[in-house]
Amino acid sequence: MPLRIDILTTFPELFDPALPGGVLNASIPARARAAGLVDWHATNLRNFTNGRHQKTDDRPFGGGPGMVMMCQPVYDAVLAVEASDPRPATRILLTPQGRLLDQRLAEDLATKPRLLLIAGHYEGLDERVVDKLAPLEVSIGDYVLSGGELGAMVLMDAVIRLLPGALGHEESAAQDSFSVAQSYSGHPQTPRRDRIVVPPSTRLLDCPHYTQPREWMGMAVPDVLLSGDHGAIERWRLEQRLARTRERRPDLLPPSGEMAGR
Ligand code: SAH
């Protein structure tokens, strides 16, 4: 069964699989969809409005600028879309006030059968429909977007590339930044001092990568990568991941002391 993703939005055309240049219609998400690993459907919130004017928003009580998305269209759309498939959907509201999207959350969402993403606009949703639907509130970063559509696409891309089979077999998410790193233990004869112990569940940045040519503008590729020694290469890559993480994102590392011997 493919992962099913529903998006509730006032701009469903942005998710149209036939949209030329649509950001999800290229590269890994498009391949994953073609391979039957994921399927997504965008639903227009305007189809669930009552009035003649297909209004999804109104002026805020209490005054002030901007518009607020009304409860009823959002609520009706969620129930109708959920009823179109028996699999339970994880409800997610894109909002700058939500839990920050990170790799761990993306990994968790990639195990679900079905996601339902609600993209807000203007000032966001009437708080009462948020209370009623109790979605998981997710932010893609500490800045404000004009609408939840880009947030939904970012979340979708991050999740889809983690679906088993989405990356070609030479590619793998296992070494990507923010994935959990494995210790390097070498082979049974590898001396203890050459092993690298990474505490369980430690997420590291990726190592640097190089390709042809071997020399470019006087800059060489690290020798170890040309050595053909797979153990040495694996060890070097892990060292680089640790060094980069220490330098750029020490907040990802366990408190010092647990990284014994490194
Ligand atoms: N007044 C709101 C912002 C509304 S922005 C506030 O300050 O909290 C309009 C819509 O864009 C939101 O409803 C949400 O769906 C989306 N959005 C904006 N910033 C976002 C972010 N960082 N992450 C996810 N969605 C975001």
PDB file of C-alpha atoms and ligand atoms in Angstrom:
ATOM      1  CA  MET A   1       0.000   0.000   0.000  1.00  0.00           C
ATOM      2  CA  PRO A   2       1.478   3.393  -0.882  1.00  0.00           C
ATOM      3  CA  LEU A   3       1.673   6.056   1.805  1.00  0.00           C
ATOM      4  CA  ARG A   4      -1.324   8.300   1.198  1.00  0.00           C
ATOM      5  CA  ILE A   5      -0.906  12.020   1.770  1.00  0.00           C
ATOM      6  CA  ASP A   6      -3.889  14.380   1.626  1.00  0.00           C
ATOM      7  CA  ILE A   7      -3.341  18.115   1.545  1.00  0.00           C
ATOM      8  CA  LEU A   8      -6.118  20.539   2.434  1.00  0.00           C
ATOM      9  CA  THR A   9      -5.409  23.904   0.880  1.00  0.00           C
ATOM     10  CA  THR A  10      -6.915  26.824  -0.998  1.00  0.00           C
ATOM     11  CA  PHE A  11      -4.213  26.289  -3.673  1.00  0.00           C
ATOM     12  CA  PRO A  12      -4.606  22.608  -4.652  1.00  0.00           C
ATOM     13  CA  GLU A  13      -3.117  23.207  -8.097  1.00  0.00           C
ATOM     14  CA  LEU A  14       0.336  23.565  -6.504  1.00  0.00           C
ATOM     15  CA  PHE A  15       0.229  19.826  -5.742  1.00  0.00           C
ATOM     16  CA  ASP A  16      -1.100  18.710  -9.127  1.00  0.00           C
ATOM     17  CA  PRO A  17       1.101  15.824 -10.333  1.00  0.00           C
ATOM     18  CA  ALA A  18       0.641  17.138 -13.877  1.00  0.00           C
ATOM     19  CA  LEU A  19       1.809  20.657 -13.012  1.00  0.00           C
ATOM     20  CA  PRO A  20       4.859  21.380 -15.159  1.00  0.00           C
ATOM     21  CA  GLY A  21       7.665  22.488 -12.878  1.00  0.00           C
ATOM     22  CA  GLY A  22       5.802  21.465  -9.719  1.00  0.00           C
ATOM     23  CA  VAL A  23       8.440  20.962  -7.048  1.00  0.00           C
ATOM     24  CA  LEU A  24       7.153  17.515  -6.114  1.00  0.00           C
ATOM     25  CA  ASN A  25       6.966  16.491  -9.760  1.00  0.00           C
ATOM     26  CA  ALA A  26      10.713  16.135 -10.157  1.00  0.00           C
ATOM     27  CA  SER A  27      13.483  13.983  -8.738  1.00  0.00           C
ATOM     28  CA  ILE A  28      12.916  11.628  -5.815  1.00  0.00           C
ATOM     29  CA  PRO A  29       9.275  12.483  -4.916  1.00  0.00           C
ATOM     30  CA  ALA A  30       8.171  12.048  -8.542  1.00  0.00           C
ATOM     31  CA  ARG A  31      10.073   8.752  -8.838  1.00  0.00           C
ATOM     32  CA  ALA A  32       8.588   7.492  -5.579  1.00  0.00           C
ATOM     33  CA  ARG A  33       5.096   8.356  -6.770  1.00  0.00           C
ATOM     34  CA  ALA A  34       5.684   6.651 -10.119  1.00  0.00           C
ATOM     35  CA  ALA A  35       6.977   3.585  -8.272  1.00  0.00           C
ATOM     36  CA  GLY A  36       3.781   3.386  -6.201  1.00  0.00           C
ATOM     37  CA  LEU A  37       5.457   4.163  -2.855  1.00  0.00           C
ATOM     38  CA  VAL A  38       3.401   7.275  -2.221  1.00  0.00           C
ATOM     39  CA  ASP A  39       0.318   8.954  -3.554  1.00  0.00           C
ATOM     40  CA  TRP A  40      -0.938  12.436  -2.766  1.00  0.00           C
ATOM     41  CA  HIS A  41      -4.227  14.244  -3.289  1.00  0.00           C
ATOM     42  CA  ALA A  42      -4.882  17.915  -2.745  1.00  0.00           C
ATOM     43  CA  THR A  43      -8.378  19.006  -1.783  1.00  0.00           C
ATOM     44  CA  ASN A  44      -9.631  22.546  -2.207  1.00  0.00           C
ATOM     45  CA  LEU A  45     -11.000  23.960   1.040  1.00  0.00           C
ATOM     46  CA  ARG A  46     -13.277  26.168  -1.070  1.00  0.00           C
ATOM     47  CA  ASN A  47     -15.306  23.082  -2.016  1.00  0.00           C
ATOM     48  CA  PHE A  48     -16.478  22.948   1.596  1.00  0.00           C
ATOM     49  CA  THR A  49     -17.748  26.504   1.939  1.00  0.00           C
ATOM     50  CA  ASN A  50     -21.453  27.181   2.442  1.00  0.00           C
ATOM     51  CA  GLY A  51     -21.985  30.646   1.040  1.00  0.00           C
ATOM     52  CA  ARG A  52     -22.194  31.662  -2.573  1.00  0.00           C
ATOM     53  CA  HIS A  53     -18.868  33.452  -2.401  1.00  0.00           C
ATOM     54  CA  GLN A  54     -16.877  30.388  -1.445  1.00  0.00           C
ATOM     55  CA  LYS A  55     -15.417  32.277   1.462  1.00  0.00           C
ATOM     56  CA  THR A  56     -12.923  30.357   3.573  1.00  0.00           C
ATOM     57  CA  ASP A  57     -11.878  33.323   5.713  1.00  0.00           C
ATOM     58  CA  ASP A  58     -13.298  36.329   7.508  1.00  0.00           C
ATOM     59  CA  ARG A  59     -12.171  39.352   9.508  1.00  0.00           C
ATOM     60  CA  PRO A  60     -10.778  38.692  12.998  1.00  0.00           C
ATOM     61  CA  PHE A  61     -12.966  39.261  16.015  1.00  0.00           C
ATOM     62  CA  GLY A  62     -11.398  41.995  18.081  1.00  0.00           C
ATOM     63  CA  GLY A  63     -10.260  43.828  14.982  1.00  0.00           C
ATOM     64  CA  GLY A  64      -6.796  44.142  13.558  1.00  0.00           C
ATOM     65  CA  PRO A  65      -5.304  43.342  10.187  1.00  0.00           C
ATOM     66  CA  GLY A  66      -5.514  40.139   8.179  1.00  0.00           C
ATOM     67  CA  MET A  67      -8.088  37.419   7.734  1.00  0.00           C
ATOM     68  CA  VAL A  68      -8.767  34.251   9.710  1.00  0.00           C
ATOM     69  CA  MET A  69      -9.677  30.915   8.155  1.00  0.00           C
ATOM     70  CA  MET A  70     -13.145  29.862   9.249  1.00  0.00           C
ATOM     71  CA  CYS A  71     -13.824  26.679  11.239  1.00  0.00           C
ATOM     72  CA  GLN A  72     -16.549  25.029   9.177  1.00  0.00           C
ATOM     73  CA  PRO A  73     -14.816  24.602   5.780  1.00  0.00           C
ATOM     74  CA  VAL A  74     -11.677  23.225   7.426  1.00  0.00           C
ATOM     75  CA  TYR A  75     -13.624  20.883   9.707  1.00  0.00           C
ATOM     76  CA  ASP A  76     -15.924  19.580   6.972  1.00  0.00           C
ATOM     77  CA  ALA A  77     -13.011  19.077   4.595  1.00  0.00           C
ATOM     78  CA  VAL A  78     -11.030  17.069   7.163  1.00  0.00           C
ATOM     79  CA  LEU A  79     -13.981  14.759   7.916  1.00  0.00           C
ATOM     80  CA  ALA A  80     -14.880  14.288   4.258  1.00  0.00           C
ATOM     81  CA  VAL A  81     -11.332  13.560   3.165  1.00  0.00           C
ATOM     82  CA  GLU A  82     -10.745  11.190   6.077  1.00  0.00           C
ATOM     83  CA  ALA A  83     -13.915   9.267   5.180  1.00  0.00           C
ATOM     84  CA  SER A  84     -12.664   8.683   1.637  1.00  0.00           C
ATOM     85  CA  ASP A  85     -10.183   6.048   2.838  1.00  0.00           C
ATOM     86  CA  PRO A  86     -10.523   3.619   5.748  1.00  0.00           C
ATOM     87  CA  ARG A  87      -6.922   3.996   6.870  1.00  0.00           C
ATOM     88  CA  PRO A  88      -6.553   6.348   9.842  1.00  0.00           C
ATOM     89  CA  ALA A  89      -4.814   9.612   8.966  1.00  0.00           C
ATOM     90  CA  THR A  90      -2.278  11.426  11.099  1.00  0.00           C
ATOM     91  CA  ARG A  91      -3.612  14.987  11.135  1.00  0.00           C
ATOM     92  CA  ILE A  92      -0.940  17.633  10.761  1.00  0.00           C
ATOM     93  CA  LEU A  93      -1.398  21.385  10.784  1.00  0.00           C
ATOM     94  CA  LEU A  94       1.446  23.423   9.316  1.00  0.00           C
ATOM     95  CA  THR A  95       2.017  26.385  11.612  1.00  0.00           C
ATOM     96  CA  PRO A  96       5.029  28.437  12.717  1.00  0.00           C
ATOM     97  CA  GLN A  97       3.929  27.709  16.292  1.00  0.00           C
ATOM     98  CA  GLY A  98       4.257  23.943  15.956  1.00  0.00           C
ATOM     99  CA  ARG A  99       6.904  21.438  16.877  1.00  0.00           C
ATOM    100  CA  LEU A 100       9.952  21.922  14.642  1.00  0.00           C
ATOM    101  CA  LEU A 101      10.188  19.409  11.824  1.00  0.00           C
ATOM    102  CA  ASP A 102      13.359  17.365  12.175  1.00  0.00           C
ATOM    103  CA  GLN A 103      14.701  14.096  10.799  1.00  0.00           C
ATOM    104  CA  ARG A 104      13.352  12.120  13.728  1.00  0.00           C
ATOM    105  CA  LEU A 105       9.817  13.364  13.090  1.00  0.00           C
ATOM    106  CA  ALA A 106      10.216  12.727   9.342  1.00  0.00           C
ATOM    107  CA  GLU A 107      11.331   9.135  10.108  1.00  0.00           C
ATOM    108  CA  ASP A 108       8.325   8.648  12.351  1.00  0.00           C
ATOM    109  CA  LEU A 109       5.871  10.036   9.776  1.00  0.00           C
ATOM    110  CA  ALA A 110       7.398   7.803   7.085  1.00  0.00           C
ATOM    111  CA  THR A 111       6.085   4.774   9.020  1.00  0.00           C
ATOM    112  CA  LYS A 112       2.443   5.982   8.993  1.00  0.00           C
ATOM    113  CA  PRO A 113      -0.121   4.684   6.474  1.00  0.00           C
ATOM    114  CA  ARG A 114      -1.676   8.058   5.855  1.00  0.00           C
ATOM    115  CA  LEU A 115      -0.977  11.750   6.506  1.00  0.00           C
ATOM    116  CA  LEU A 116      -3.431  14.628   6.279  1.00  0.00           C
ATOM    117  CA  LEU A 117      -1.762  18.014   5.968  1.00  0.00           C
ATOM    118  CA  ILE A 118      -3.642  21.258   6.580  1.00  0.00           C
ATOM    119  CA  ALA A 119      -2.122  24.363   5.047  1.00  0.00           C
ATOM    120  CA  GLY A 120      -3.244  27.661   6.529  1.00  0.00           C
ATOM    121  CA  HIS A 121      -3.158  31.099   4.947  1.00  0.00           C
ATOM    122  CA  TYR A 122      -3.521  34.721   6.032  1.00  0.00           C
ATOM    123  CA  GLU A 123      -3.444  34.865   9.848  1.00  0.00           C
ATOM    124  CA  GLY A 124      -4.013  31.139  10.158  1.00  0.00           C
ATOM    125  CA  LEU A 125      -7.003  29.121  11.402  1.00  0.00           C
ATOM    126  CA  ASP A 126      -9.729  29.998  13.876  1.00  0.00           C
ATOM    127  CA  GLU A 127      -8.381  28.490  17.099  1.00  0.00           C
ATOM    128  CA  ARG A 128     -11.584  26.548  17.775  1.00  0.00           C
ATOM    129  CA  VAL A 129     -11.145  24.257  14.779  1.00  0.00           C
ATOM    130  CA  VAL A 130      -7.578  23.585  15.873  1.00  0.00           C
ATOM    131  CA  ASP A 131      -8.870  22.616  19.314  1.00  0.00           C
ATOM    132  CA  LYS A 132     -11.548  20.400  17.792  1.00  0.00           C
ATOM    133  CA  LEU A 133      -9.321  18.567  15.302  1.00  0.00           C
ATOM    134  CA  ALA A 134      -6.337  18.344  17.665  1.00  0.00           C
ATOM    135  CA  PRO A 135      -3.789  17.937  14.861  1.00  0.00           C
ATOM    136  CA  LEU A 136      -0.073  17.508  15.362  1.00  0.00           C
ATOM    137  CA  GLU A 137       1.144  21.075  14.861  1.00  0.00           C
ATOM    138  CA  VAL A 138       4.366  21.209  12.850  1.00  0.00           C
ATOM    139  CA  SER A 139       6.620  24.119  11.899  1.00  0.00           C
ATOM    140  CA  ILE A 140       9.362  23.951   9.297  1.00  0.00           C
ATOM    141  CA  GLY A 141      11.432  26.664  10.969  1.00  0.00           C
ATOM    142  CA  ASP A 142      11.435  29.848  12.999  1.00  0.00           C
ATOM    143  CA  TYR A 143      10.214  32.183  10.267  1.00  0.00           C
ATOM    144  CA  VAL A 144       6.789  32.987   8.868  1.00  0.00           C
ATOM    145  CA  LEU A 145       5.633  31.851   5.437  1.00  0.00           C
ATOM    146  CA  SER A 146       2.666  33.233   3.530  1.00  0.00           C
ATOM    147  CA  GLY A 147       0.948  29.867   3.531  1.00  0.00           C
ATOM    148  CA  GLY A 148       1.326  26.289   4.664  1.00  0.00           C
ATOM    149  CA  GLU A 149       1.769  24.903   1.131  1.00  0.00           C
ATOM    150  CA  LEU A 150       5.547  25.253   1.047  1.00  0.00           C
ATOM    151  CA  GLY A 151       5.724  23.820   4.547  1.00  0.00           C
ATOM    152  CA  ALA A 152       3.619  20.860   3.421  1.00  0.00           C
ATOM    153  CA  MET A 153       5.919  20.299   0.449  1.00  0.00           C
ATOM    154  CA  VAL A 154       9.026  20.429   2.613  1.00  0.00           C
ATOM    155  CA  LEU A 155       7.514  17.896   4.995  1.00  0.00           C
ATOM    156  CA  MET A 156       6.394  15.677   2.109  1.00  0.00           C
ATOM    157  CA  ASP A 157       9.831  15.681   0.485  1.00  0.00           C
ATOM    158  CA  ALA A 158      11.578  14.887   3.773  1.00  0.00           C
ATOM    159  CA  VAL A 159       9.178  11.998   4.457  1.00  0.00           C
ATOM    160  CA  ILE A 160       8.959  10.571   0.940  1.00  0.00           C
ATOM    161  CA  ARG A 161      12.717  10.167   0.518  1.00  0.00           C
ATOM    162  CA  LEU A 162      12.719   7.964   3.634  1.00  0.00           C
ATOM    163  CA  LEU A 163      10.168   5.488   2.262  1.00  0.00           C
ATOM    164  CA  PRO A 164      11.864   2.131   1.643  1.00  0.00           C
ATOM    165  CA  GLY A 165      12.891   2.024  -2.022  1.00  0.00           C
ATOM    166  CA  ALA A 166      12.575   5.780  -2.651  1.00  0.00           C
ATOM    167  CA  LEU A 167      16.317   6.219  -2.981  1.00  0.00           C
ATOM    168  CA  GLY A 168      18.170   4.076  -5.477  1.00  0.00           C
ATOM    169  CA  HIS A 169      20.082   1.207  -3.877  1.00  0.00           C
ATOM    170  CA  GLU A 170      23.440   2.949  -4.206  1.00  0.00           C
ATOM    171  CA  GLU A 171      21.977   5.981  -2.518  1.00  0.00           C
ATOM    172  CA  SER A 172      20.879   5.638   1.048  1.00  0.00           C
ATOM    173  CA  ALA A 173      19.601   7.922   3.733  1.00  0.00           C
ATOM    174  CA  ALA A 174      21.660   6.094   6.367  1.00  0.00           C
ATOM    175  CA  GLN A 175      24.659   8.438   6.149  1.00  0.00           C
ATOM    176  CA  ASP A 176      22.740  11.615   5.483  1.00  0.00           C
ATOM    177  CA  SER A 177      22.921  14.479   7.912  1.00  0.00           C
ATOM    178  CA  PHE A 178      20.750  13.987  11.012  1.00  0.00           C
ATOM    179  CA  SER A 179      20.534  10.213  10.595  1.00  0.00           C
ATOM    180  CA  VAL A 180      21.607   8.016  13.491  1.00  0.00           C
ATOM    181  CA  ALA A 181      25.293   7.091  13.155  1.00  0.00           C
ATOM    182  CA  GLN A 182      26.713   3.608  13.712  1.00  0.00           C
ATOM    183  CA  SER A 183      29.982   2.993  15.569  1.00  0.00           C
ATOM    184  CA  TYR A 184      33.000   1.870  13.555  1.00  0.00           C
ATOM    185  CA  SER A 185      34.273  -1.440  14.866  1.00  0.00           C
ATOM    186  CA  GLY A 186      36.230  -2.673  11.828  1.00  0.00           C
ATOM    187  CA  HIS A 187      36.932  -6.394  11.651  1.00  0.00           C
ATOM    188  CA  PRO A 188      37.697  -8.721  14.595  1.00  0.00           C
ATOM    189  CA  GLN A 189      41.429  -7.909  14.381  1.00  0.00           C
ATOM    190  CA  THR A 190      40.948  -4.154  14.410  1.00  0.00           C
ATOM    191  CA  PRO A 191      42.767  -2.829  17.490  1.00  0.00           C
ATOM    192  CA  ARG A 192      40.564  -1.181  20.063  1.00  0.00           C
ATOM    193  CA  ARG A 193      42.262   2.195  19.542  1.00  0.00           C
ATOM    194  CA  ASP A 194      41.215   2.214  15.873  1.00  0.00           C
ATOM    195  CA  ARG A 195      37.570   1.678  16.685  1.00  0.00           C
ATOM    196  CA  ILE A 196      35.189   4.585  17.029  1.00  0.00           C
ATOM    197  CA  VAL A 197      32.361   4.287  19.483  1.00  0.00           C
ATOM    198  CA  VAL A 198      29.359   6.494  18.855  1.00  0.00           C
ATOM    199  CA  PRO A 199      26.767   6.504  21.646  1.00  0.00           C
ATOM    200  CA  PRO A 200      23.420   4.988  20.601  1.00  0.00           C
ATOM    201  CA  SER A 201      20.939   7.308  18.863  1.00  0.00           C
ATOM    202  CA  THR A 202      23.539   9.967  18.060  1.00  0.00           C
ATOM    203  CA  ARG A 203      22.619  11.927  14.952  1.00  0.00           C
ATOM    204  CA  LEU A 204      25.517  13.379  12.979  1.00  0.00           C
ATOM    205  CA  LEU A 205      26.017  15.619   9.966  1.00  0.00           C
ATOM    206  CA  ASP A 206      27.158  13.938   6.749  1.00  0.00           C
ATOM    207  CA  CYS A 207      30.823  13.678   5.738  1.00  0.00           C
ATOM    208  CA  PRO A 208      32.236  15.701   2.800  1.00  0.00           C
ATOM    209  CA  HIS A 209      31.900  14.126  -0.644  1.00  0.00           C
ATOM    210  CA  TYR A 210      34.185  14.237  -3.712  1.00  0.00           C
ATOM    211  CA  THR A 211      33.971  13.091  -7.313  1.00  0.00           C
ATOM    212  CA  GLN A 212      35.930  13.388 -10.571  1.00  0.00           C
ATOM    213  CA  PRO A 213      38.381  14.845 -11.392  1.00  0.00           C
ATOM    214  CA  ARG A 214      40.998  13.775  -8.849  1.00  0.00           C
ATOM    215  CA  GLU A 215      42.526  17.212  -8.962  1.00  0.00           C
ATOM    216  CA  TRP A 216      40.592  20.436  -9.506  1.00  0.00           C
ATOM    217  CA  MET A 217      42.144  23.923  -9.406  1.00  0.00           C
ATOM    218  CA  GLY A 218      45.148  22.456  -7.624  1.00  0.00           C
ATOM    219  CA  MET A 219      42.971  20.839  -4.970  1.00  0.00           C
ATOM    220  CA  ALA A 220      43.308  17.088  -4.451  1.00  0.00           C
ATOM    221  CA  VAL A 221      40.840  14.567  -3.117  1.00  0.00           C
ATOM    222  CA  PRO A 222      41.712  13.091   0.322  1.00  0.00           C
ATOM    223  CA  ASP A 223      44.107  10.151  -0.287  1.00  0.00           C
ATOM    224  CA  VAL A 224      42.122   7.699   1.806  1.00  0.00           C
ATOM    225  CA  LEU A 225      39.201   7.874  -0.648  1.00  0.00           C
ATOM    226  CA  LEU A 226      41.482   6.638  -3.432  1.00  0.00           C
ATOM    227  CA  SER A 227      43.053   3.886  -1.312  1.00  0.00           C
ATOM    228  CA  GLY A 228      40.451   1.197  -2.001  1.00  0.00           C
ATOM    229  CA  ASP A 229      40.630   0.297   1.706  1.00  0.00           C
ATOM    230  CA  HIS A 230      36.938   0.104   2.615  1.00  0.00           C
ATOM    231  CA  GLY A 231      37.557  -0.105   6.351  1.00  0.00           C
ATOM    232  CA  ALA A 232      39.804   2.972   6.290  1.00  0.00           C
ATOM    233  CA  ILE A 233      37.250   4.860   4.193  1.00  0.00           C
ATOM    234  CA  GLU A 234      34.402   3.967   6.511  1.00  0.00           C
ATOM    235  CA  ARG A 235      36.466   5.037   9.510  1.00  0.00           C
ATOM    236  CA  TRP A 236      37.525   8.314   7.852  1.00  0.00           C
ATOM    237  CA  ARG A 237      33.942   9.157   6.951  1.00  0.00           C
ATOM    238  CA  LEU A 238      32.769   8.615  10.495  1.00  0.00           C
ATOM    239  CA  GLU A 239      35.655  10.756  11.814  1.00  0.00           C
ATOM    240  CA  GLN A 240      34.637  13.508   9.410  1.00  0.00           C
ATOM    241  CA  ARG A 241      31.014  13.273  10.467  1.00  0.00           C
ATOM    242  CA  LEU A 242      32.034  13.613  14.099  1.00  0.00           C
ATOM    243  CA  ALA A 243      34.430  16.492  13.430  1.00  0.00           C
ATOM    244  CA  ARG A 244      31.891  18.422  11.355  1.00  0.00           C
ATOM    245  CA  THR A 245      29.158  17.906  13.886  1.00  0.00           C
ATOM    246  CA  ARG A 246      31.455  19.027  16.716  1.00  0.00           C
ATOM    247  CA  GLU A 247      32.390  22.128  14.739  1.00  0.00           C
ATOM    248  CA  ARG A 248      29.044  23.108  13.226  1.00  0.00           C
ATOM    249  CA  ARG A 249      26.329  21.516  15.337  1.00  0.00           C
ATOM    250  CA  PRO A 250      27.685  20.578  18.777  1.00  0.00           C
ATOM    251  CA  ASP A 251      24.076  20.680  20.003  1.00  0.00           C
ATOM    252  CA  LEU A 252      23.524  17.317  18.232  1.00  0.00           C
ATOM    253  CA  LEU A 253      26.198  15.551  20.304  1.00  0.00           C
ATOM    254  CA  PRO A 254      25.587  13.924  23.672  1.00  0.00           C
ATOM    255  CA  PRO A 255      27.096  15.796  26.624  1.00  0.00           C
ATOM    256  CA  SER A 256      30.912  15.394  26.643  1.00  0.00           C
ATOM    257  CA  GLY A 257      32.012  12.433  28.666  1.00  0.00           C
ATOM    258  CA  GLU A 258      29.706  10.066  26.811  1.00  0.00           C
ATOM    259  CA  MET A 259      31.891  10.393  23.713  1.00  0.00           C
ATOM    260  CA  ALA A 260      34.603   8.547  25.663  1.00  0.00           C
ATOM    261  CA  GLY A 261      37.926   8.132  23.896  1.00  0.00           C
ATOM    262  CA  ARG A 262      37.101  10.581  21.087  1.00  0.00           C
TER     263      ARG A 262
HETATM  264  N1  SAH B   1      -0.245  34.664  12.226  1.00  0.00           N
HETATM  265  C1  SAH B   1       0.389  33.381  12.224  1.00  0.00           C
HETATM  266  C2  SAH B   1       1.149  33.131  10.929  1.00  0.00           C
HETATM  267  C3  SAH B   1       0.274  32.817   9.794  1.00  0.00           C
HETATM  268  S1  SAH B   1       1.202  32.515   8.352  1.00  0.00           S
HETATM  269  C4  SAH B   1       1.447  33.339  13.312  1.00  0.00           C
HETATM  270  O1  SAH B   1       2.150  34.341  13.459  1.00  0.00           O
HETATM  271  O2  SAH B   1       1.602  32.324  13.984  1.00  0.00           O
HETATM  272  C5  SAH B   1       0.028  31.713   7.342  1.00  0.00           C
HETATM  273  C6  SAH B   1       0.115  30.212   7.249  1.00  0.00           C
HETATM  274  O3  SAH B   1       1.375  29.855   6.745  1.00  0.00           O
HETATM  275  C7  SAH B   1      -0.020  29.455   8.560  1.00  0.00           C
HETATM  276  O4  SAH B   1      -1.378  29.220   8.850  1.00  0.00           O
HETATM  277  C8  SAH B   1       0.743  28.180   8.284  1.00  0.00           C
HETATM  278  O5  SAH B   1      -0.074  27.189   7.670  1.00  0.00           O
HETATM  279  C9  SAH B   1       1.796  28.623   7.282  1.00  0.00           C
HETATM  280  N2  SAH B   1       3.118  28.826   7.882  1.00  0.00           N
HETATM  281  C10 SAH B   1       3.733  30.001   8.101  1.00  0.00           C
HETATM  282  N3  SAH B   1       4.933  29.830   8.651  1.00  0.00           N
HETATM  283  C11 SAH B   1       5.122  28.509   8.785  1.00  0.00           C
HETATM  284  C12 SAH B   1       6.185  27.700   9.285  1.00  0.00           C
HETATM  285  N4  SAH B   1       7.301  28.229   9.777  1.00  0.00           N
HETATM  286  N5  SAH B   1       6.035  26.362   9.268  1.00  0.00           N
HETATM  287  C13 SAH B   1       4.899  25.802   8.776  1.00  0.00           C
HETATM  288  N6  SAH B   1       3.860  26.523   8.276  1.00  0.00           N
HETATM  289  C14 SAH B   1       3.960  27.848   8.280  1.00  0.00           C
END
